[in-house]
Structure formats: C-alpha cells, structure tokens
Amino acid sequence: MLIVRTAMGEAEMGARSHDAPYEEVHLAAVAAVDLLRRLAAEPGEGSPPLPAEGDVVRFLVRTHPGRYPRAVGCPEWLTEAWRSCDLPAEVRAPHPTPPADGGTALERLRSDVAAGTAAGDRASAHVVRLAAAYEAGALTAADIVEEYPARWTMPIRVRFNHKRARHAFERELRALLTSSLGTDPTAWLKLLTAVDAACRPDCRDPGALSSWAALVKQSQDTVAASADLLLPQRKPVGGKVEDQLFRAQWWWPAGEVLRRCDTDVLDAVMTELTPNLGTLLAQYVVALRIGTPRAVLEHFLRSRNRDALLVIARGIDLTPGTALRLLAYGDPEIHLAVLGHHFYVSAEERRRVVTDPAVQLAPHADRIPWNALPDCLHAVEPELIEAAFASTHRAKFKMQEQLTGCLNLLRHGGPSRLSGLLATGHVGPAVTRICEKALTADDPEAALRARAAKELTTPKLAARLRRLGPRAGADAADRLMELFPEPDWPYLEAEHAREPFRYWPQMLNRPGTPPDVAARNIEAIRRDYRRHRSYPESWLTDDGVLRAGLDHSADQDGAAEQLEDLLTAGLLTPDDLLRRLGQGPCVLRVLGDARRRPDAPPQIGETVEQLAALVRAHLPVGDEEAWQRLYRRLTGSDPHHPERGTIEELLAA
C-alpha cells in the first residue's frame, strides 16, 4: 500500500523478523535497487558498488522471481553479488529468470494462429506471455491488437484476464475503432458484419483467427448484412444470464463491438438494428460482469430504452455509480430495482432512491424490498415511512430509528399523519409519548427535532455500534452512521482505542468522514473489504497529498495502475511520488517497470528524471559506504526502517 508516512513505524515495527523478503517493501527491494543502479550508471560513470554484506545478499537472493524487474528478469548484479560474497552452500544462487521477450511471444502466437482454430486451447498461455511482454515494455498494446485473434478475446473477462494488459488492450482497441470508423453508422454496420462472420463459434474459414485490426481493414470491403443476422447465436433464456455466458451457451461477436462503441455511435447504429437489440446488449454487458460501459448506459438513457435500463438495474453486480445514474431516468420500476439486493449497492444509494422527490414510490409501497425497509424511515413520502413501521422490521427499530421515522413523517405528512401512525400501535410506547407531547407544542416539528437530538448523541451511537454482531454486516454500520449526524469523531476514536469497534473500517470509509480523521486512520480504512466503496477524492488531503487507498500486497499491478491513473488525473505529482508517498521501494518498483512502457503517463518520465537527480546527489557511483547503507535500508537491516518512508527519505537517511 502507498501511504503518506505517519508517526508509526520506527518505534512500533521493530527489527526485521524474517530472513527472506516478506513485507511488500522488502519484496520490492531488488526492483528498487535495479532502478537506482541503472540511474546512477546512466551518466557513464561506471557501475555502483555491489552489495557486499552476506546478510544483505542472502536476503535479496531469496526474493521471489515474480518480484524481479519485469524488463530485466534476474538482474546480473544480483548474481554477481551472490558469487562475490562466498555464501554458504544452502544459500542458492538467484533463480535465472530471463526477461519477457516480445518478439518470441509474437512468433509463438503467429505459429499457433497459422495452425488454425484448434490452437484456441493455447490462448491462455499466449495471454500470459503477451501480458508479461507488455508489462516489460517489450510489446505495445497496439502490437497485441494487431496480432491477437479477435475471437480469442470473446468474452474478454474470461479469455484475457490480466488486468493491466487487458485495460491497455481495451484502450487501444477502442482508439483503433474510433479513429478508423468515426461515427459513420454504415462503417460500423460493416464491421459488425465482418466480426460476426469471422467470430461465430462454427466458423472454420481462414479468417476465423483474424485480429481486430485485420477485421477493421476487412470490413471496408464488406457488404453490411441484414440486422436480423446480427443476433446472439443462442438467446439467454432460462437460468442466470451470467452462467450461460460463462458456460459458452451463447456467443455474440456483434455484442463485443457494440459494447465498445461511443454513445454517439450507438445512437446512430442502434436505430439501424432490430428493435429488441438494446435489451440483448444490456443482458450481455450484465452477463460479462465487468461493469456497464458508461457509453452504453448513456445511450440507453438518451434513447429512453426502459427495458434495457431495467435489465441493468436488476443486475446483481450493479455498482453505486451506475445505480445513481439510473435514477435520472425517473421511473418507479427502475427505482424499485435499484432498491433490490445487489452486491455493491448499499444503504447510501437506497436512501437516495427513497428521498428522490421526482419519483413517487408511494403507489408501490407494498413492493419495497425487505432489505430497503429500514431506509424508508428517511423517505420523503409518508406512505413509505408508514410501510416501514407496518412491516415486521419495526421490531428491529430502536428508539433512534423510531424517532427519525416519526420526525420525517411529521415533516412530510404533517401532524395528522403522525397522529394516525401513533394510533396504529406500530410505534413503541416511549416514542409514542415523546411524539404526543411534541404534537401539543406550538411548533411540533421543532419540539420533536430537539427531543430526537438528545437520543442521537455520539455515546449512544457508540453503544449501538458495540452491539453489532458478526452477522450484522457493513450495512448495519452504514445505517447507524447515517442515522447519527455529525458524530464526535475524537470520542469515537477514543472508544475504539479503548475497545475496538467490529466495523471500524466501514465506519471510517465514508464520503462524509472528515479529512483529519481519515488521515489518522489510514490503515483501518485500507482494511475495509468493500474495495468498490473507496472514494478517490477522499484519499487526498487539502493540499493534494495521497493518504491511502493503494494496496500492493493484494494486486501489485492494480495498485500501480491506480497510481498511474492518479498521476494522469493530476491528483498526484512527481514531487508527491518522491517526497510524500510512503513505502518508497514499492514506488520505485512501479517507476522501474512503467518507464519501459511507451504508453506510460508522461509524469512517470518526469518523476524518473527528478529521481535521477536525487540519486546523483545522495548516491555517487564511487561512494561505497552510501551504497552499502542503501542496501541495508532496503533489506530491513536499519532499525529505524527508512524503507517504509518516502523515496527521498530512503536515499538521504
């Protein structure tokens, strides 16, 4: 994980407890050393000193080969250091790992393509080699788009599942389609025809293994087929659509093109196709389970394709961003679908649904899903609040929930509506007495609001959070945090220090958490298992410093990609990478790999230039002692652990 350095570390971490790399900062040591040695040697002043201490070399040679620099493989300097240290026989030589070879990867791919479609069972091995070559800078994404058979990318989630290479492939493919075809619907219809003909499962023609680039060229001489022929070979009927796709029970080459179109292209092309194709496209993107492309979603919204939007709203993988965008359509059925059970939609999005004044859900109060009934206490429609109290869920409503529901009913339905609810007996006796007293006041709403505030205090929030058991889930913590507005965070932090809250990460990982609170609790936020609920802007302090959010241990490629995205978006600068981000060796590994790739953000090159200046200032090639100190730091031998700090601290310590 990349974090801004905190006071934690020197005093708490202690000395290195492993004789082989275990922590991410130590697993990144070989890659970090390799980059620093190369930058020091670039001015032509010779090679820096090799690691000379046996313990340091022993530690480095035990690095897993998967953490070597991708463009280098096993560095020569590491093998030389092992030879020169005369280590005991049990300390084996570094594993000889050659760097990824783009030329060899392409040759093997072409050989299998020439063998015909029977070679498709080796597609996964090709993906591994091509992805490794791309990461090492030995191939570009354009090379892969030019050579890799289009049918082997269908569906891409199953057939091309190396995250960073897949994303680069997608960007390059979309750029190729846009630059070659523009917004001409005829050109896109020709491509749909060419791809559909070449990539059908039963196709055995010589062009069956054509690449996307080749298909774009072939489509120029293709006669557009009838729209009736561009349908899935087998429609998704019965069972889960996702399962049918994974089992290859339906196949849709044209759908692979359509899901990559820009919104303007879809607006023009879809009118030329069969009327129900939008619904099929929605089913297809839901089945792929890689998220609904924004262009596809915007096309459905623009074209007012209600059936397609309902398919997306009912998808189990609906994301928070897509859910909120769907609400713009203003349809009760879509609102009800968003309220349903999804993996990633939580109380926050459901509350947006029931507080949307543009859509009336009151006529459908009996269709509110059970999981959304607690959120209806915050609704703007009295009928939804009454439905929540009338449900069996009311047995779980404590005083705070009941007071919140009654206050909202009074606010949106008036005194008579609240009196009617109290008469049903669905409200607890204590809250009923409070409400009846408030109704006798000159300003019932103000009186009830003041009384509710006495129950919505931070100590009572802490007590409620303490009672959440292992089966309560993050949703229960979410609802409590929303129920108690503007909690006293220092009080909660003190309570957590006294006795940890079970859902502390979920309590913190919220858009409303104050920046200073988030800064003090970086590690807890990182432990929130709901990775999709990270709020990128909330990871930045007022002056733009990254606080948290990148975890190298779970997915080093994913973390590196996020870091590059933050650089591209201007949320991080080269100076941040060198002087503000902690775990410097991990950042060095990212820089060392990324600088080889032609499609890396230009900020990577700027950072490496500034890094080279730091290396010249702190690590002169001839300064033996400076380099040995560096090697000791990177392998955890320094009791102050500067390797957990910034790159500048690592070099200057």
XYZ file of C-alpha atoms in Angstrom, residues 201-611:
411
model
C -18.193 -20.465 -32.981
C -18.799 -22.636 -36.055
C -16.654 -20.547 -38.396
C -13.747 -22.511 -39.900
C -12.748 -20.058 -42.613
C -9.113 -18.868 -42.912
C -10.209 -15.537 -41.464
C -11.600 -17.081 -38.306
C -8.453 -16.092 -36.410
C -8.222 -12.557 -37.768
C -7.177 -9.865 -35.326
C -9.318 -6.852 -34.530
C -7.026 -4.686 -36.658
C -7.413 -7.090 -39.604
C -11.184 -7.182 -39.201
C -11.366 -3.389 -39.275
C -9.497 -3.424 -42.608
C -11.606 -6.275 -43.985
C -14.816 -4.507 -43.050
C -14.126 -1.740 -45.558
C -14.879 -4.207 -48.384
C -17.723 -5.943 -46.533
C -21.358 -5.638 -47.501
C -23.445 -4.887 -44.420
C -25.617 -7.859 -43.511
C -29.256 -7.742 -42.528
C -29.731 -6.636 -38.935
C -31.660 -9.863 -38.281
C -28.421 -11.824 -38.699
C -26.511 -9.912 -36.025
C -28.195 -11.560 -33.053
C -26.675 -13.918 -30.491
C -26.415 -17.459 -31.727
C -28.469 -18.608 -28.746
C -30.651 -16.237 -26.789
C -30.226 -16.174 -22.989
C -33.371 -17.993 -21.861
C -33.744 -19.803 -18.551
C -31.277 -19.754 -15.687
C -28.869 -16.986 -14.898
C -27.607 -14.989 -17.855
C -24.174 -14.816 -16.243
C -23.953 -18.599 -16.003
C -24.994 -19.038 -19.607
C -22.225 -16.774 -20.803
C -19.579 -18.444 -18.653
C -20.689 -21.827 -19.985
C -20.468 -20.507 -23.567
C -24.152 -21.254 -24.134
C -24.476 -18.065 -26.115
C -21.992 -16.153 -28.191
C -22.352 -12.693 -29.650
C -19.476 -11.246 -31.699
C -21.582 -8.217 -32.668
C -22.206 -7.554 -28.988
C -18.438 -7.357 -28.446
C -18.363 -4.498 -30.961
C -21.443 -2.710 -29.648
C -20.258 -2.634 -26.043
C -17.122 -0.790 -27.195
C -18.951 1.923 -29.146
C -19.131 5.538 -28.025
C -22.538 6.932 -27.136
C -22.870 8.921 -30.360
C -22.052 5.821 -32.415
C -24.612 3.722 -30.539
C -27.230 6.437 -31.039
C -26.667 6.210 -34.792
C -26.123 2.447 -35.180
C -28.812 1.035 -32.889
C -31.583 2.677 -34.931
C -30.449 0.550 -37.899
C -30.696 -2.707 -35.958
C -33.610 -4.780 -34.693
C -35.777 -3.092 -32.024
C -35.007 -5.530 -29.202
C -31.239 -5.397 -29.669
C -30.844 -2.837 -26.877
C -32.278 -5.271 -24.344
C -29.958 -8.023 -25.594
C -26.983 -5.672 -25.304
C -27.977 -4.860 -21.726
C -28.227 -8.571 -20.916
C -24.832 -9.132 -22.489
C -22.983 -6.446 -20.526
C -24.643 -7.647 -17.317
C -23.568 -11.204 -18.127
C -19.957 -10.145 -18.681
C -19.824 -8.897 -15.072
C -17.160 -6.280 -15.750
C -19.446 -3.288 -15.248
C -21.763 -1.445 -17.606
C -19.748 0.713 -20.032
C -20.630 4.345 -19.451
C -21.255 4.923 -23.168
C -23.760 2.050 -23.280
C -25.556 3.332 -20.181
C -25.741 6.873 -21.550
C -27.113 5.576 -24.858
C -29.905 3.743 -23.054
C -30.701 6.883 -21.071
C -30.677 9.084 -24.172
C -32.830 6.688 -26.170
C -35.187 6.173 -23.215
C -34.783 2.404 -23.524
C -36.656 1.443 -20.397
C -36.386 -2.323 -20.894
C -32.609 -2.168 -21.240
C -32.274 0.084 -18.206
C -34.364 -2.335 -16.157
C -32.030 -5.186 -17.105
C -29.057 -3.189 -15.857
C -30.861 -2.064 -12.690
C -31.655 -5.677 -11.800
C -28.097 -6.914 -12.351
C -26.543 -8.378 -9.215
C -23.260 -6.524 -9.906
C -24.846 -3.080 -10.140
C -22.299 -0.505 -8.987
C -23.049 2.596 -6.896
C -22.172 4.989 -9.733
C -24.392 3.194 -12.239
C -27.204 2.940 -9.687
C -27.238 6.681 -9.073
C -27.098 7.410 -12.812
C -30.091 5.143 -13.421
C -32.190 7.268 -11.075
C -32.008 10.082 -13.635
C -34.444 8.155 -15.825
C -37.168 8.875 -13.275
C -39.054 5.582 -13.493
C -40.595 3.909 -10.418
C -39.761 0.410 -11.690
C -36.085 1.297 -12.058
C -36.077 2.894 -8.602
C -37.582 -0.287 -7.158
C -34.979 -2.398 -8.980
C -32.148 -0.315 -7.509
C -33.662 -0.888 -4.060
C -33.323 -4.639 -4.594
C -30.459 -6.853 -3.476
C -27.091 -6.176 -5.132
C -23.533 -6.995 -4.175
C -22.318 -3.392 -4.244
C -25.344 -1.129 -3.703
C -25.703 -0.172 -0.047
C -27.841 1.934 2.260
C -26.310 5.111 0.851
C -27.729 4.519 -2.644
C -31.036 3.178 -1.342
C -31.503 6.329 0.692
C -31.048 8.376 -2.488
C -33.859 6.355 -4.034
C -36.412 6.904 -1.262
C -35.556 10.604 -0.909
C -35.862 11.355 -4.639
C -38.719 13.887 -4.900
C -39.029 13.366 -8.676
C -40.344 9.798 -8.470
C -43.327 8.660 -6.430
C -42.938 5.216 -4.920
C -45.993 5.527 -2.671
C -48.271 3.605 -5.092
C -45.737 0.774 -4.927
C -45.134 0.798 -1.171
C -46.154 -2.856 -0.940
C -43.336 -3.751 -3.362
C -40.494 -2.195 -1.389
C -37.869 -4.964 -0.954
C -37.408 -6.083 2.625
C -33.749 -5.042 2.660
C -34.711 -1.422 1.905
C -37.440 -1.018 4.536
C -35.087 0.442 7.196
C -34.007 3.080 4.673
C -37.641 4.098 4.193
C -37.564 5.791 7.607
C -35.742 8.610 5.796
C -38.192 8.760 2.858
C -39.877 11.935 1.665
C -43.168 10.116 1.021
C -45.269 9.435 4.144
C -46.543 6.137 2.703
C -43.023 4.673 2.630
C -42.381 5.636 6.254
C -45.695 4.081 7.266
C -44.800 0.941 5.289
C -41.556 0.627 7.237
C -43.426 0.866 10.557
C -46.099 -1.583 9.371
C -43.502 -4.196 8.388
C -42.093 -6.894 10.631
C -38.842 -4.904 10.540
C -40.292 -2.494 13.077
C -39.293 -4.949 15.813
C -35.664 -4.077 14.990
C -36.205 -0.313 15.144
C -34.725 1.137 18.324
C -35.683 4.487 19.791
C -33.360 6.427 17.465
C -34.806 4.831 14.314
C -38.377 5.331 15.513
C -37.767 8.973 16.367
C -36.132 9.562 12.973
C -39.064 7.952 11.157
C -41.638 9.901 13.179
C -39.783 13.174 12.655
C -39.661 12.609 8.882
C -43.341 11.662 8.833
C -44.202 14.851 10.703
C -42.018 16.865 8.337
C -43.514 15.435 5.133
C -47.003 14.366 6.215
C -47.967 16.796 8.946
C -49.326 16.308 12.483
C -52.414 14.405 11.361
C -50.338 11.778 9.564
C -48.117 11.289 12.615
C -51.149 11.016 14.896
C -52.543 8.329 12.612
C -49.333 6.336 12.825
C -49.277 6.568 16.613
C -52.846 5.258 16.708
C -51.826 2.073 14.890
C -49.670 0.927 17.798
C -46.702 0.349 15.468
C -44.571 2.842 17.383
C -43.030 1.925 20.733
C -44.627 3.312 23.934
C -41.705 5.593 24.857
C -41.511 7.191 21.400
C -45.301 7.448 21.269
C -45.281 9.510 24.480
C -42.496 11.741 23.131
C -44.389 12.333 19.877
C -47.718 13.005 21.601
C -46.047 15.612 23.785
C -44.374 17.227 20.771
C -47.702 17.416 18.936
C -49.092 19.635 21.698
C -46.316 22.220 21.232
C -46.676 25.414 19.190
C -44.068 24.065 16.747
C -44.370 20.249 16.823
C -41.539 19.685 14.349
C -39.049 21.818 16.281
C -40.070 20.168 19.562
C -39.672 16.652 18.184
C -36.387 17.537 16.468
C -34.969 18.858 19.748
C -36.065 15.749 21.617
C -34.634 13.449 18.935
C -31.280 15.240 19.165
C -30.998 14.090 22.792
C -31.170 10.479 21.614
C -28.857 10.904 18.623
C -25.691 11.518 20.610
C -22.272 10.041 19.938
C -22.162 7.979 23.170
C -25.432 6.328 22.183
C -24.072 5.749 18.668
C -21.026 4.049 20.188
C -23.246 1.874 22.354
C -25.305 0.813 19.329
C -22.165 0.054 17.318
C -20.861 -2.096 20.164
C -23.940 -4.291 19.892
C -23.443 -5.087 16.198
C -22.578 -8.772 15.964
C -20.689 -10.640 13.235
C -23.876 -11.240 11.245
C -24.953 -7.589 11.221
C -22.767 -6.648 8.248
C -21.455 -3.352 6.978
C -24.956 -2.189 6.006
C -25.961 -2.022 9.667
C -22.916 0.117 10.466
C -23.693 2.299 7.433
C -27.232 2.888 8.596
C -26.142 3.803 12.105
C -23.554 6.264 10.834
C -26.223 7.898 8.646
C -28.721 7.881 11.498
C -26.428 9.809 13.845
C -25.445 13.031 12.033
C -22.018 14.618 12.577
C -20.712 12.311 15.304
C -17.990 13.368 17.713
C -15.066 11.658 15.975
C -12.480 12.173 18.751
C -14.918 10.422 21.099
C -15.339 7.512 18.662
C -11.576 7.247 18.177
C -11.041 7.167 21.932
C -13.710 4.488 22.292
C -12.102 2.449 19.539
C -8.718 2.735 21.253
C -10.318 1.544 24.485
C -12.144 -1.354 22.850
C -12.075 -1.803 19.042
C -15.323 -1.491 17.114
C -16.073 -4.540 14.968
C -16.899 -2.398 11.923
C -14.371 0.392 12.424
C -13.106 0.296 8.789
C -16.668 0.585 7.459
C -17.431 3.401 9.881
C -14.474 5.341 8.511
C -14.668 4.526 4.797
C -17.406 7.032 4.048
C -17.526 10.219 1.947
C -18.520 12.285 4.997
C -15.544 11.286 7.148
C -13.527 14.440 7.989
C -10.102 14.540 6.262
C -8.159 14.726 9.514
C -9.986 11.667 10.878
C -9.257 9.704 7.706
C -5.609 10.755 7.842
C -5.276 9.379 11.362
C -6.874 6.074 10.439
C -5.308 5.169 7.104
C -4.666 1.548 7.923
C -8.206 0.938 9.171
C -9.724 2.422 6.006
C -7.485 0.188 3.894
C -8.876 -2.863 5.655
C -12.441 -2.177 4.520
C -13.229 -5.239 2.409
C -15.658 -3.180 0.299
C -12.929 -2.052 -2.130
C -15.563 -0.713 -4.541
C -16.634 1.821 -1.912
C -13.402 3.787 -1.916
C -13.868 7.451 -2.664
C -10.770 8.631 -4.616
C -11.116 12.283 -3.680
C -11.364 11.349 -0.007
C -7.869 9.854 -0.161
C -6.415 13.341 -0.694
C -5.631 15.939 1.933
C -6.391 19.603 1.369
C -3.024 20.118 -0.322
C -3.440 17.102 -2.593
C -1.355 14.549 -0.717
C -2.423 10.936 -1.087
C -3.363 9.473 2.271
C -4.238 5.884 1.421
C -6.080 3.619 -0.961
C -3.399 1.642 -2.834
C -2.524 -1.810 -1.635
C 0.428 -3.540 -3.306
C 0.039 -6.756 -1.363
C -3.275 -7.840 -2.915
C -2.705 -6.749 -6.513
C 0.569 -5.018 -7.333
C -0.472 -4.412 -10.955
C -3.797 -2.953 -9.856
C -2.099 -0.644 -7.362
C 0.398 0.502 -9.987
C -2.431 1.165 -12.432
C -4.317 3.222 -9.843
C -1.167 5.211 -9.160
C -0.757 5.959 -12.865
C -4.424 6.971 -13.076
C -3.939 9.416 -10.192
C -0.926 10.886 -11.969
C -2.837 11.218 -15.235
C -5.766 12.889 -13.477
C -3.430 15.388 -11.839
C -4.332 14.212 -8.343
C -0.682 13.311 -7.755
C 2.514 14.949 -8.971
C 6.062 13.650 -9.466
C 7.030 15.523 -6.317
C 4.370 13.594 -4.381
C 5.824 10.291 -5.555
C 9.318 11.211 -4.411
C 8.688 13.196 -1.242
C 5.237 12.427 0.124
C 4.288 8.820 -0.556
C 5.424 6.198 1.911
C 6.786 2.727 1.149
C 9.359 4.118 -1.242
C 10.601 0.739 -2.603
C 7.107 -0.046 -3.895
C 7.017 3.291 -5.691
C 10.473 2.615 -7.139
C 9.283 -0.740 -8.459
C 6.337 0.957 -10.159
C 8.642 3.558 -11.710
C 11.154 0.959 -12.863
C 8.519 -1.094 -14.660
C 6.468 1.811 -16.008
C 9.389 3.723 -17.529
C 9.833 0.899 -20.056
C 6.287 1.105 -21.389
C 5.617 3.519 -24.268
C 2.054 4.117 -23.053
C 3.059 5.085 -19.502
C 1.899 8.554 -18.398
C 4.432 11.295 -19.177
C 4.544 12.070 -15.455
C 6.416 8.774 -14.999
C 9.260 10.083 -17.139
C 9.273 13.384 -15.239
C 9.442 11.515 -11.937
C 12.332 9.352 -13.120
C 14.257 12.456 -14.227
C 13.829 14.028 -10.791
C 14.736 10.708 -9.193
